[in-house]
XYZ file of C-alpha atoms in Angstrom:
113
model
C 60.289 -8.244 33.879
C 60.101 -7.966 30.161
C 60.428 -11.731 29.814
C 57.680 -12.385 32.333
C 55.415 -9.991 30.499
C 56.154 -11.680 27.173
C 55.445 -15.110 28.636
C 52.222 -13.864 30.220
C 51.066 -12.282 26.975
C 51.918 -15.477 25.084
C 50.011 -17.637 27.570
C 47.005 -15.282 27.520
C 47.091 -15.270 23.705
C 47.260 -19.068 23.659
C 44.345 -19.346 26.093
C 42.292 -16.893 24.040
C 43.043 -18.873 20.871
C 41.955 -22.136 22.504
C 38.797 -20.491 23.901
C 37.973 -18.967 20.517
C 38.474 -22.361 18.855
C 36.067 -24.106 21.262
C 33.476 -21.338 21.014
C 33.681 -21.462 17.207
C 33.323 -25.230 17.252
C 30.254 -25.032 19.491
C 28.708 -22.364 17.268
C 29.350 -24.469 14.168
C 27.895 -27.505 15.908
C 24.834 -25.504 16.945
C 24.369 -24.246 13.369
C 24.721 -27.795 12.031
C 22.081 -28.919 14.529
C 19.721 -26.157 13.430
C 20.222 -27.088 9.777
C 19.617 -30.779 10.527
C 16.487 -29.889 12.498
C 15.167 -27.716 9.678
C 15.869 -30.474 7.171
C 14.084 -33.014 9.367
C 11.085 -30.688 9.729
C 10.938 -30.142 5.971
C 11.149 -33.885 5.349
C 8.346 -34.524 7.843
C 6.176 -31.904 6.117
C 6.833 -33.493 2.706
C 5.919 -36.953 4.062
C 2.689 -35.623 5.569
C 1.836 -33.850 2.314
C 2.422 -37.020 0.307
C 0.223 -38.923 2.777
C -2.589 -36.388 2.343
C -2.263 -36.545 -1.437
C -2.348 -40.361 -1.404
C -5.418 -40.332 0.840
C -7.260 -37.898 -1.425
C -6.238 -39.874 -4.495
C -7.574 -43.088 -2.922
C -10.909 -41.402 -2.119
C -11.157 -39.981 -5.642
C -10.297 -43.362 -7.155
C -12.983 -45.117 -5.113
C -15.527 -42.462 -6.060
C -14.651 -42.796 -9.752
C -14.765 -46.601 -9.609
C -18.261 -46.376 -8.127
C -19.294 -43.947 -10.855
C -17.845 -46.243 -13.544
C -19.816 -49.177 -12.115
C -23.007 -47.080 -12.200
C -22.389 -45.973 -15.798
C -21.664 -49.579 -16.808
C -24.947 -50.707 -15.237
C -26.828 -47.914 -17.038
C -25.195 -48.831 -20.367
C -26.241 -52.442 -19.871
C -29.840 -51.370 -19.201
C -29.848 -49.088 -22.254
C -28.453 -51.887 -24.419
C -31.142 -54.259 -23.174
C -33.884 -51.689 -23.818
C -32.513 -50.971 -27.308
C -32.506 -54.685 -28.090
C -36.128 -55.030 -26.933
C -37.110 -51.941 -28.977
C -35.404 -53.388 -32.053
C -37.238 -56.700 -31.677
C -40.532 -54.865 -31.099
C -40.041 -52.737 -34.241
C -39.127 -55.843 -36.236
C -42.291 -57.592 -35.020
C -44.404 -54.517 -35.839
C -42.999 -54.421 -39.400
C -43.847 -58.089 -39.860
C -47.413 -57.507 -38.633
C -47.782 -54.471 -40.937
C -46.493 -56.516 -43.902
C -48.939 -59.328 -43.085
C -51.794 -56.816 -42.787
C -50.928 -55.181 -46.130
C -50.755 -58.568 -47.850
C -53.911 -59.965 -46.267
C -56.144 -56.875 -46.366
C -54.895 -54.989 -49.413
C -53.069 -57.558 -51.484
C -49.871 -55.515 -51.442
C -46.679 -57.536 -51.464
C -43.715 -55.827 -50.029
C -40.588 -55.924 -52.142
C -37.169 -56.273 -50.663
C -37.162 -58.246 -47.405
C -37.742 -57.315 -43.868
C -34.891 -56.410 -41.683
């Protein structure tokens, strides 16, 4: 009877070892699956965040390009107005010089700009 009991205990121990091994393997597999799922979720969140950042950057770039075009147009207008003002002032100086010479006999020294 002692031998039968030893064999039974050995077989039960072996079965428990095999069962524990399979349960441990399933638990490890489940944990690996959870980790992979969490990693995939994090990666998806990062991709979505990058997409939002790119979208906002594109909108900001377009807005700034429009503003640059507007400023360039304004600078061109200001340059044109400054050129006309310069020519007008130059013409006024010439008329003043002619008036001084003709009406008062005053010759201007130095030239006109």
